[in-house]
Amino acid sequence: MDVFRTDRIRNVVLLGHGGAGKTSLVEAMAYLSGITNRLGKVTDGNTVSDYDKEEIKRKFSITTSVVPIEWGKVKINVLDTPGYFDFVGEVEEAVAAADAAIIVVSGKDGIQVGTQKAWELCEKYNLPRMFFVTEMDIDDVSYRKVVEELTELYGKKIAPLHMPIREEGKFVGYVNIVKQAGRRYIERGQKKECPVPEYLKEYLEQYHETLMESVAEISEEFMDRYFAGEAFSVAEVSAALKMNISDGSIVPVCMGSTINIQGVANLLDDICGYFPSPDQKTCAGMNMKTNEIYQANYDFTKAKSAYVFKTIVDPFLGKYSLIKVCSGVIKGDDTLYNTGKETEEKLNKLYVLEGSKPIEVSELHAGDIGAIAKLNTVTTGDTLSTKNTPLLFGKTEFSVPYTYKRYKTVNKGDDDKVSQALSKMMQEDVTLKVVNDAQNRQTLLYGIGEQHLDIVVSKLKERYKVDVVLSEPKVPFKETIRKKSDVEYKYKKQSGGHGQYGHVKMTFEPSGDLDTPYVFEQVVVGGAVPKNYFPAVEKGVQESVVKGPLAAYPVVGVKAVLYDGSYHPVDSSEMAFKTAAVQAFKKGFMEASPVLLEPIVSMKVSVPDKYTGDVMGDLNKRRGRVLGMNPDADRKGNTVIEADVPMLSIYGYSTDLRSMTGGSGNFSYEFARYEQAPSDIQEKEIAARANAEED
């Protein structure tokens, strides 16, 4: 592949709802540009960008892939992202590396939740964007309806550039609104001039006028000319559109059929003509040597630097660090400095990835996207630069995983293999997390949603040949006491030779500190229990609080006081006193009005206003206490519901919230405190777990 200068590069992310046609659009682009000689299909599992076995099996995108398209003298790095919400981390990686976005809309299904989420992401990252309406080959698809829905949502900045021409229900061409001229499709992206059909003239006039109003707002001079009735030339309109699209004041709408390769050439032309090259964008990091802001700005004349926006770790492909060059020109034989980890990495080769296919290149200029193989210390979010100019760029913010399940290996000897496999998968997937909950003797797998976790299990089996099963996790209850008890326990055992003797009198009461398992004191007088046995008594208490007598949960908030006892000069031992203390604890704890404490989380749920009633009703059913409602500052038309909810009730909440809100709601939570569990919950837990052997 040729080396491209910064001004001849476009980095474009494809966003949109699952099933809208993003991967099919990439396939049409690849075919039209000559990368492939046949048009692959998602249903056939033979597309350029969906190459992972899980993607082929499930027939939807799971990871972001990069396909560099050469169009004219421009290289378009197309980042094809998943549309399903469980893979939002992949989308966030791609958006962070992109300079503009195409939001793909299904002509058949219209505006969906994923369309609006794509818009919100573009707003967050300040990305210029266009809409591309697919499936125009389907008879009853109404382009006009989609444009009206978009205008209703996003206002006057929505500007259609084309209108479809249909004959006998078939999509045969389009009207170019800028040029006010008709075009008929011939073959493989080719077209010829044709008259504008009579039935389109009214809408053409309306859309053209809207476009001209936007163009007029470029300057006072343009505004004066517009009010004077002077027409703008096509070149002037195109130049004005480029400015307006780059600053987000106009969002064009294009359309086509990916199956018939119609409208795709126009889209590629518009990407090259209207979207900014990287050198028109800003990019700043911190020079760690001088502690000053460094304006990299995708300037090829500055010191070499790159940001690692994604990592691929595949048993067959190997490890690739996907980079966006932030400044300078990176070459295949460079030695780069990993600023955050203070290590040097020698590059052997430099690649661009065409889906799963690595293509070696000699160099990558500022603003370009490429890949480096086998970088040992490098992970997603790292900055690569030079030792002379050590730079650090801000890391991408990723969605936090809140859905979790317990996992266990099917084969006992596979624990290490599973652990290593998950470690590799976490390098690749920034929204996957493993937490070892030692207190409850379980390992938890966190992801964005249940489908995400199911695919992780499937990948473990397919890629790494290990089986795990997911199950509902134990909630980390705790046990404590509410009253004071006074007990004694004498441990006495005679079995020939030395016996065992330990005798303790102890009180147990609430310590008032639920963050600490226990407080131990001794007030023994007269040497009833020798000092050298005090540590053994405390050790008995220490061991007892790990697994409480009530329901085998960790104990908190207990004050244990050793005040009396007795010993035997020959038979007493540390082990005997420890055993006596363990038994005294069990007895004393159960006599001190023991209770189960359940964890409470502070939850924030953001939903469109129309769903607030349903969501609040559901939170009440989960024993949640709604604390307040406020407008969502980040999402217009949404309300944030704040509530305290028992952790026991939030298992499966991700799936239920999506079901209630059509996928438009999202939530976050953090641990708040422990509260006494209701008696019915306590009884259920005691029945299920007290004195039961751990599975």
XYZ file of C-alpha atoms in Angstrom:
695
model
C 0.000 0.000 0.000
C 1.202 3.528 -0.801
C 2.369 5.963 1.854
C -0.169 8.761 2.298
C 0.500 12.313 3.431
C -1.615 13.685 6.254
C -3.755 15.877 3.971
C -4.684 12.787 1.925
C -6.013 10.796 4.909
C -9.569 10.571 6.249
C -10.328 8.602 9.430
C -14.015 7.732 9.446
C -15.959 5.660 11.970
C -19.197 3.925 10.984
C -21.801 4.122 13.746
C -25.425 3.077 14.062
C -27.902 0.585 15.447
C -27.166 -3.149 15.160
C -28.341 -4.445 11.788
C -28.442 -1.003 10.128
C -25.941 -2.116 7.479
C -22.520 -0.793 8.543
C -20.561 -3.931 7.627
C -22.423 -4.246 4.313
C -21.518 -0.629 3.542
C -17.815 -1.346 4.221
C -18.072 -4.372 1.954
C -19.560 -2.246 -0.856
C -16.765 0.323 -0.387
C -14.123 -2.426 -0.488
C -15.628 -3.903 -3.656
C -15.987 -0.544 -5.368
C -12.413 0.473 -4.541
C -10.998 -2.816 -5.821
C -9.933 -4.420 -2.510
C -12.193 -7.384 -3.230
C -13.490 -8.807 -6.501
C -16.716 -10.099 -5.017
C -19.315 -8.597 -2.710
C -19.312 -10.487 0.584
C -22.402 -10.830 2.759
C -22.798 -10.790 6.545
C -25.190 -13.744 6.267
C -22.573 -15.737 4.333
C -19.808 -14.887 6.822
C -17.391 -13.723 4.110
C -17.064 -9.954 4.633
C -13.741 -8.137 4.970
C -14.478 -6.569 8.348
C -16.369 -9.362 10.167
C -13.609 -11.991 10.260
C -13.790 -13.271 13.845
C -15.302 -16.766 14.206
C -17.865 -15.478 16.714
C -18.919 -12.728 14.270
C -19.277 -15.229 11.440
C -21.277 -17.593 13.683
C -23.574 -14.919 15.105
C -23.802 -12.789 11.930
C -23.123 -9.429 13.581
C -20.056 -7.362 14.452
C -18.463 -7.896 17.856
C -15.184 -6.008 17.424
C -14.078 -2.880 15.595
C -12.107 -3.546 12.440
C -10.167 -1.170 10.202
C -10.426 -1.278 6.409
C -8.270 1.257 4.500
C -10.047 2.284 1.292
C -8.085 4.059 -1.471
C -10.388 6.422 -3.323
C -8.775 8.665 -5.878
C -5.717 10.096 -4.200
C -7.178 9.746 -0.704
C -6.873 6.946 1.836
C -10.017 6.508 3.929
C -9.410 4.506 7.112
C -12.882 3.083 7.707
C -13.505 1.899 11.272
C -16.414 -0.555 11.251
C -17.951 -0.765 14.738
C -20.465 -3.117 16.386
C -24.021 -1.814 16.688
C -25.085 -3.865 19.688
C -24.760 -2.062 23.020
C -22.811 -4.834 24.772
C -19.773 -3.940 22.644
C -19.738 -0.209 23.357
C -16.058 -0.373 24.395
C -15.154 -1.274 20.800
C -17.156 1.720 19.566
C -15.479 4.072 22.060
C -12.031 2.904 20.898
C -12.933 3.634 17.279
C -14.541 7.006 17.976
C -11.422 8.121 19.856
C -9.316 7.388 16.736
C -11.721 8.881 14.179
C -11.875 12.409 12.792
C -15.441 12.097 11.440
C -18.400 9.708 11.481
C -20.949 8.169 9.158
C -24.126 7.301 11.074
C -25.754 4.466 9.152
C -29.563 4.372 9.293
C -31.670 1.443 8.140
C -34.153 2.822 5.580
C -36.536 0.036 6.557
C -36.343 0.506 10.350
C -35.714 4.272 10.444
C -34.308 6.084 13.482
C -33.500 3.633 16.282
C -31.983 3.871 19.733
C -28.545 3.065 18.284
C -28.912 6.015 15.862
C -29.433 8.406 18.767
C -26.599 6.874 20.802
C -24.310 7.323 17.782
C -25.284 11.014 17.636
C -24.556 11.408 21.361
C -21.087 9.887 20.875
C -20.388 12.304 18.013
C -21.467 15.190 20.238
C -19.219 13.992 23.060
C -16.162 13.714 20.785
C -17.101 16.730 18.646
C -17.026 14.689 15.424
C -18.267 16.009 12.062
C -20.872 13.537 10.797
C -23.103 12.456 7.930
C -26.094 10.146 7.815
C -26.239 7.376 5.222
C -29.655 5.779 4.703
C -29.337 2.171 3.486
C -31.773 -0.282 1.851
C -33.059 2.183 -0.729
C -33.570 -0.830 -3.053
C -36.530 -1.920 -0.869
C -39.809 -0.693 -2.412
C -41.525 0.771 0.637
C -38.510 2.545 2.152
C -39.283 6.258 2.567
C -36.161 8.438 2.486
C -38.311 11.523 3.056
C -39.692 10.049 6.276
C -36.165 9.386 7.597
C -35.135 12.980 6.772
C -38.231 14.303 8.572
C -37.493 12.173 11.662
C -33.876 13.384 11.719
C -34.970 17.013 11.342
C -37.468 16.592 14.176
C -34.672 15.256 16.408
C -31.748 17.475 15.425
C -33.250 20.572 13.813
C -32.256 22.668 10.833
C -28.668 21.380 10.659
C -30.004 18.232 8.912
C -29.403 18.761 5.184
C -30.166 16.066 2.586
C -27.674 16.118 -0.318
C -29.574 13.622 -2.474
C -33.122 12.449 -3.172
C -34.021 9.037 -4.600
C -35.535 8.571 -8.063
C -37.888 5.603 -8.260
C -39.545 4.060 -11.289
C -42.218 1.415 -10.807
C -41.128 1.057 -7.172
C -37.472 0.478 -8.095
C -34.572 2.678 -6.987
C -32.969 3.763 -10.264
C -31.169 7.027 -9.518
C -31.013 10.200 -7.470
C -31.249 13.966 -7.613
C -28.166 15.925 -6.554
C -29.632 18.746 -4.451
C -26.505 20.944 -4.678
C -26.396 20.716 -8.481
C -30.207 20.391 -8.833
C -29.625 17.669 -11.391
C -30.752 14.065 -11.885
C -28.490 11.015 -12.185
C -29.413 7.487 -13.259
C -27.398 4.468 -12.066
C -25.861 2.280 -14.740
C -23.504 -0.324 -13.266
C -20.984 -0.766 -10.415
C -21.208 2.777 -9.077
C -21.456 4.372 -12.541
C -24.144 6.906 -13.383
C -25.376 9.191 -16.175
C -27.347 12.428 -16.305
C -31.132 12.321 -16.446
C -33.949 14.852 -15.989
C -35.381 15.580 -12.525
C -38.778 13.808 -12.295
C -41.745 16.147 -11.968
C -42.897 14.622 -8.657
C -39.559 15.514 -6.996
C -39.354 19.160 -8.032
C -41.366 20.481 -5.074
C -39.155 18.695 -2.542
C -35.993 19.572 -4.477
C -36.892 23.249 -4.210
C -37.610 22.899 -0.485
C -34.385 20.978 0.306
C -32.276 23.256 -1.922
C -33.641 26.342 -0.195
C -32.810 24.877 3.253
C -29.277 24.172 2.028
C -28.847 27.677 0.637
C -29.988 29.213 3.951
C -27.255 27.276 5.728
C -24.651 28.292 3.140
C -25.666 31.961 3.486
C -24.819 31.885 7.190
C -21.108 31.393 6.366
C -20.495 35.161 6.195
C -22.215 38.537 6.048
C -21.269 38.823 2.386
C -22.945 35.501 1.594
C -25.999 36.563 3.601
C -26.271 39.825 1.637
C -25.994 37.949 -1.648
C -28.646 35.460 -0.524
C -31.150 38.192 0.399
C -30.388 39.972 -2.868
C -31.561 36.821 -4.650
C -28.128 36.020 -6.089
C -27.437 32.330 -6.740
C -24.339 30.648 -5.339
C -22.155 28.613 -7.679
C -21.733 24.844 -7.134
C -18.078 25.462 -6.147
C -19.130 28.074 -3.560
C -21.791 25.773 -2.128
C -19.298 22.877 -1.913
C -16.685 25.053 -0.173
C -19.308 26.348 2.279
C -20.553 22.803 2.942
C -17.007 21.653 3.723
C -16.698 24.401 6.338
C -20.142 23.786 7.806
C -19.779 20.002 7.914
C -16.349 20.268 9.566
C -17.683 22.483 12.361
C -20.876 20.425 12.758
C -23.293 23.215 11.793
C -24.542 21.090 8.870
C -25.108 17.339 8.988
C -25.723 15.987 5.474
C -27.975 13.042 4.686
C -27.001 10.685 1.836
C -28.558 7.410 0.742
C -28.079 4.307 -1.337
C -28.212 0.544 -1.630
C -25.167 -1.427 -0.542
C -26.437 -4.617 -2.216
C -26.625 -2.878 -5.606
C -23.554 -0.644 -4.956
C -25.744 2.443 -5.436
C -24.897 5.719 -3.684
C -21.645 4.285 -2.307
C -19.392 6.099 -4.812
C -21.166 9.361 -3.939
C -20.559 8.703 -0.247
C -16.845 8.062 -0.829
C -16.639 11.283 -2.882
C -18.368 13.192 -0.076
C -16.039 11.736 2.581
C -13.018 12.914 0.572
C -14.571 16.272 -0.297
C -16.320 17.300 2.906
C -14.686 15.564 5.873
C -11.533 17.072 7.420
C -8.086 15.505 7.108
C -6.299 14.937 10.453
C -4.134 18.070 10.068
C -7.332 20.120 10.375
C -7.955 18.637 13.836
C -6.258 19.405 17.143
C -4.378 16.929 19.323
C -2.482 17.847 22.498
C -0.479 15.846 25.014
C 1.893 16.474 27.901
C 5.662 16.639 27.415
C 6.817 14.690 30.482
C 10.324 16.157 30.306
C 9.253 19.819 30.387
C 5.774 19.340 32.011
C 4.332 21.563 29.290
C 1.390 21.030 26.954
C 2.604 19.688 23.607
C 0.497 20.564 20.558
C 0.992 17.513 18.342
C -1.900 18.439 15.998
C -1.069 15.638 13.544
C 1.892 17.658 12.274
C 4.314 15.405 10.352
C 7.244 17.823 10.964
C 7.116 17.386 14.763
C 8.619 14.666 16.998
C 7.263 11.139 16.491
C 4.303 10.176 18.658
C 1.368 7.784 18.494
C -1.586 6.770 20.650
C -2.502 3.066 21.032
C -6.282 3.103 20.638
C -6.914 -0.651 20.424
C -5.208 -4.002 20.994
C -5.829 -7.269 19.160
C -4.704 -10.462 20.915
C -5.543 -13.492 18.853
C -4.019 -16.999 19.105
C -3.832 -17.104 15.284
C -3.181 -13.466 14.315
C -0.901 -12.713 17.270
C -0.798 -9.416 19.172
C -1.226 -6.152 17.294
C -1.233 -2.674 18.817
C -3.406 -0.398 16.663
C -2.038 3.136 16.622
C -3.035 6.555 15.400
C 0.058 8.619 14.602
C -0.315 11.934 16.466
C 2.794 13.654 15.098
C 5.871 12.978 12.973
C 6.422 10.034 10.645
C 6.777 6.570 12.182
C 8.948 4.079 10.297
C 9.227 0.302 10.453
C 12.703 0.279 12.014
C 12.058 2.950 14.692
C 12.672 2.504 18.399
C 9.819 4.110 20.324
C 9.496 4.991 23.999
C 6.455 3.892 26.005
C 6.171 7.000 28.175
C 3.724 5.657 30.757
C 5.687 2.466 31.398
C 9.153 3.984 30.793
C 10.231 1.196 28.429
C 11.668 1.216 24.923
C 10.218 -0.875 22.111
C 12.045 -1.723 18.872
C 9.637 -1.969 15.946
C 10.356 -4.769 13.514
C 7.655 -4.004 11.004
C 4.807 -1.573 10.482
C 1.432 -2.617 9.101
C -1.960 -1.418 8.083
C -4.728 -3.923 8.793
C -7.304 -4.670 6.113
C -9.788 -6.422 8.384
C -7.694 -9.381 9.577
C -5.077 -9.065 6.837
C -1.839 -7.280 7.814
C -0.201 -5.340 4.949
C 3.357 -4.179 5.568
C 4.117 -0.475 5.002
C 7.414 1.406 5.230
C 6.064 4.402 7.166
C 2.963 6.052 8.552
C 2.514 9.818 8.472
C 0.861 11.911 11.188
C -2.885 11.236 11.305
C -2.669 7.768 9.758
C -3.850 4.555 11.400
C -1.702 1.435 11.448
C -0.609 -1.529 13.537
C 2.567 -2.748 15.220
C 3.049 -6.430 16.048
C 4.415 -7.988 19.242
C 4.962 -4.937 21.449
C 5.635 -6.520 24.848
C 4.781 -3.784 27.339
C 2.214 -1.874 25.293
C -1.497 -1.888 26.131
C -4.534 0.111 24.990
C -4.278 3.757 26.053
C -0.460 3.890 25.998
C 1.502 6.650 24.271
C 4.513 5.872 22.081
C 6.983 8.696 21.445
C 10.733 9.322 21.628
C 13.007 9.495 24.670
C 13.995 13.044 23.701
C 10.366 14.180 23.523
C 8.484 11.831 25.903
C 4.787 12.581 25.398
C 1.666 11.392 27.165
C -1.785 11.726 25.576
C -4.978 11.531 27.621
C -6.511 8.063 27.784
C -9.907 7.343 26.268
C -12.794 7.116 28.740
C -14.514 3.756 28.450
C -17.896 2.585 29.679
C -17.742 0.844 33.053
C -18.949 -2.793 33.136
C -21.730 -3.297 35.711
C -23.130 -6.687 34.656
C -21.413 -9.554 36.415
C -21.637 -13.294 36.901
C -19.740 -15.877 38.839
C -17.602 -18.187 36.735
C -16.138 -21.609 37.433
C -13.969 -23.836 35.295
C -15.573 -27.065 34.146
C -12.311 -29.014 34.457
C -10.536 -28.437 37.763
C -7.046 -28.429 36.245
C -7.939 -25.585 33.849
C -7.855 -22.728 36.382
C -4.470 -21.408 35.244
C -5.336 -21.760 31.557
C -8.590 -19.844 32.055
C -6.807 -17.150 34.040
C -4.177 -16.673 31.305
C -6.812 -16.666 28.549
C -8.918 -14.056 30.347
C -5.799 -11.945 30.898
C -5.230 -11.903 27.118
C -8.882 -11.159 26.455
C -8.811 -8.222 28.893
C -5.887 -6.741 26.945
C -8.125 -6.837 23.884
C -11.431 -5.927 25.549
C -11.272 -2.846 27.774
C -14.780 -3.451 29.168
C -14.057 -6.963 30.442
C -12.976 -7.314 34.062
C -12.197 -10.217 36.403
C -12.618 -9.724 40.158
C -11.514 -12.257 42.750
C -14.018 -12.065 45.622
C -11.937 -13.980 48.179
C -14.319 -13.320 51.087
C -17.139 -15.158 49.334
C -14.840 -17.647 47.607
C -15.946 -16.782 44.083
C -14.446 -15.267 40.930
C -16.571 -12.712 39.111
C -16.608 -11.816 35.431
C -17.781 -8.272 34.635
C -19.017 -7.093 31.233
C -21.374 -4.582 29.614
C -24.279 -7.024 29.301
C -25.212 -10.681 29.396
C -24.596 -11.183 25.679
C -21.081 -9.801 26.179
C -20.372 -12.388 28.896
C -21.868 -15.225 26.832
C -19.528 -14.363 23.951
C -16.542 -14.304 26.336
C -17.408 -17.878 27.391
C -17.786 -18.889 23.746
C -14.408 -17.327 22.852
C -12.721 -19.121 25.751
C -13.939 -22.414 24.334
C -13.264 -21.632 20.665
C -9.947 -19.776 20.936
C -8.364 -21.176 24.077
C -10.038 -24.618 24.359
C -11.193 -24.135 27.966
C -14.712 -24.440 29.359
C -16.246 -22.243 32.039
C -19.802 -22.010 33.329
C -21.482 -18.801 34.438
C -23.906 -18.636 37.336
C -25.616 -16.140 39.585
C -23.028 -14.709 41.991
C -23.283 -14.815 45.755
C -24.174 -11.412 47.135
C -21.521 -10.329 49.676
C -23.735 -10.326 52.770
C -22.095 -9.814 56.138
C -23.020 -10.888 59.657
C -23.041 -8.901 62.875
C -24.702 -8.806 66.310
C -27.078 -6.336 67.975
C -26.851 -7.315 71.670
C -24.297 -8.382 74.251
C -23.685 -11.989 75.250
C -21.604 -13.529 78.032
C -20.390 -17.100 77.447
C -17.806 -19.565 78.603
C -16.372 -22.564 76.872
C -14.094 -25.248 78.257
C -12.178 -27.359 75.761
C -10.966 -30.509 77.491
C -9.597 -33.616 75.824
C -7.717 -36.552 77.312
C -6.176 -39.147 75.006
C -3.198 -40.611 76.836
C -0.079 -38.608 77.529
C -0.608 -34.863 77.320
C -4.263 -33.825 77.056
C -5.815 -30.598 75.766
C -7.206 -27.954 78.075
C -8.388 -24.424 77.347
C -11.058 -22.546 79.265
C -12.321 -19.057 78.357
C -15.005 -16.700 79.610
C -15.824 -14.018 77.061
C -18.314 -11.297 76.207
C -19.372 -10.390 72.682
C -21.088 -7.111 71.815
C -21.433 -4.690 68.857
C -18.253 -2.657 68.315
C -20.047 0.090 66.394
C -17.576 -0.200 63.504
C -18.996 -2.139 60.554
C -15.823 -1.598 58.499
C -13.735 -3.740 60.864
C -14.399 -7.456 61.414
C -13.611 -7.512 65.136
C -11.976 -5.764 68.068
C -10.265 -7.983 70.661
C -9.581 -7.000 74.249
C -8.555 -8.897 77.366
C -9.232 -7.820 80.964
C -8.066 -10.990 82.693
C -6.880 -10.451 86.280
C -4.838 -12.672 88.568
C -3.369 -14.769 85.768
C -6.494 -16.925 85.329
C -5.393 -17.222 81.689
C -1.651 -16.730 81.191
C -0.590 -13.866 78.892
C 1.088 -16.210 76.442
C -2.351 -17.650 75.520
C -3.966 -14.256 74.721
C -2.740 -14.339 71.078
C -4.193 -17.844 70.676
C -7.598 -16.636 71.899
C -7.458 -13.705 69.467
C -6.465 -16.103 66.681
C -9.606 -18.117 67.424
C -11.708 -14.957 67.068
C -9.808 -13.970 63.902
C -10.507 -17.330 62.276
C -14.161 -17.289 63.352
C -15.038 -13.975 61.689
C -14.012 -15.251 58.233
C -17.094 -17.458 58.018
C -19.834 -16.462 60.443
C -22.039 -18.876 62.435
C -25.301 -17.467 61.031
C -25.014 -18.128 57.299
C -21.277 -18.558 56.608
C -20.726 -14.915 55.593
C -17.866 -12.695 56.857
C -18.478 -11.134 60.287
C -18.126 -7.403 61.015
C -18.588 -5.092 63.983
C -17.946 -7.484 66.884
C -16.111 -6.603 70.083
C -14.746 -9.712 71.819
C -13.500 -9.412 75.418
C -11.667 -12.190 77.254
C -12.248 -11.558 80.959
C -11.645 -14.890 82.719
C -10.927 -18.590 82.295
C -8.566 -21.216 83.589
C -5.618 -23.300 82.447
C -3.835 -26.550 83.176
C -0.076 -26.371 83.773
C 0.542 -29.500 81.663
C -2.390 -29.912 79.237
C -2.991 -26.290 78.190
C -1.679 -25.218 74.792
C -2.167 -22.467 72.228
C -4.220 -24.844 70.097
C -6.528 -25.648 73.041
C -7.185 -21.960 73.783
C -7.697 -21.169 70.110
C -10.262 -23.998 69.869
C -12.015 -22.797 73.040
C -12.209 -19.263 71.603
C -13.663 -20.553 68.308
C -16.392 -22.442 70.141
C -17.069 -19.515 72.503
C -17.416 -17.212 69.483
C -19.977 -19.494 67.821
C -22.021 -19.715 70.993
C -21.674 -16.047 71.972
C -22.428 -14.763 68.454
C -25.660 -16.754 68.185
C -26.765 -15.548 71.645
C -26.147 -11.859 70.821
C -29.094 -11.356 68.456
C -27.225 -12.039 65.201
C -28.371 -10.338 61.988
C -27.482 -10.451 58.316
C -26.311 -7.212 56.667
C -26.924 -6.703 52.971
C -24.952 -4.389 50.665
C -26.797 -1.346 49.316
C -25.705 0.411 46.122
C -26.341 4.006 45.053
C -27.744 3.730 41.552
C -28.245 6.320 38.816
C -30.536 5.398 35.940
C -30.792 7.670 32.891
C -33.915 7.093 30.793
C -36.038 9.052 28.307
C -38.734 10.936 30.221
C -41.531 8.681 28.933
C -40.060 5.665 30.743
C -39.543 7.209 34.196
C -42.783 5.782 35.631
C -42.005 2.220 34.503
C -38.414 2.400 35.764
C -39.402 3.825 39.161
C -42.072 1.148 39.555
C -39.495 -1.522 38.774
C -37.003 -0.047 41.276
C -39.699 -0.162 43.974
C -40.289 -3.850 43.213
C -36.560 -4.382 43.756
C -36.876 -2.850 47.253
C -35.185 0.291 45.966
C -35.691 3.693 47.588
C -35.980 6.455 44.991
C -34.140 9.505 46.336
C -34.674 11.974 43.530
C -35.095 12.777 39.840
C -33.218 15.360 37.785
C -32.961 16.262 34.098
C -29.932 14.564 32.501
C -27.441 17.312 31.627
C -25.727 15.100 29.029
C -28.806 13.652 27.336
C -31.592 16.000 26.339
C -35.060 14.603 27.042
C -33.713 12.168 29.636
C -34.231 11.996 33.377
C -31.712 10.670 35.889
C -33.369 8.649 38.660
C -31.260 8.267 41.794
C -32.056 5.394 44.119
C -30.580 3.195 46.834
C -31.064 -0.437 45.847
C -30.089 -3.700 47.585
C -27.332 -5.433 45.611
C -29.366 -8.645 45.810
C -31.963 -7.007 43.540
C -29.739 -5.731 40.732
C -28.736 -9.075 39.226
C -29.959 -9.066 35.613
C -30.838 -5.351 35.741
C -29.016 -4.543 32.486
C -31.276 -6.880 30.498
C -34.441 -5.743 32.289
C -33.677 -2.031 31.797
C -33.052 -2.533 28.085
C -36.314 -4.420 27.817
C -38.235 -1.652 29.616
C -36.710 1.197 27.597
C -36.080 -0.368 24.206
C -32.350 -0.145 24.843
C -32.352 3.606 25.475
C -31.785 3.504 29.252
C -28.421 3.183 30.944
C -27.319 2.931 34.548
C -24.360 3.066 36.884
C -23.939 2.253 40.550
C -21.436 2.202 43.357
C -21.374 0.540 46.738
C -22.927 2.784 49.417
C -23.177 0.918 52.733
C -24.484 -2.137 54.559
C -27.963 -2.270 56.090
C -29.761 -4.916 58.105
C -31.492 -7.347 55.758
C -35.264 -7.875 56.145
C -36.195 -10.997 58.117
C -37.516 -12.892 55.080
C -34.244 -12.340 53.189
C -32.261 -13.376 56.281
C -34.282 -16.566 56.744
C -33.853 -17.479 53.083
C -30.075 -16.984 53.222
C -29.746 -18.955 56.463
C -31.765 -21.808 54.986
C -29.675 -21.801 51.806
C -26.198 -21.402 53.211
C -25.860 -21.956 56.949
C -23.492 -24.821 57.659
C -23.540 -25.814 53.973
C -20.330 -27.005 52.401
C -18.944 -24.597 49.793
C -19.495 -25.830 46.248
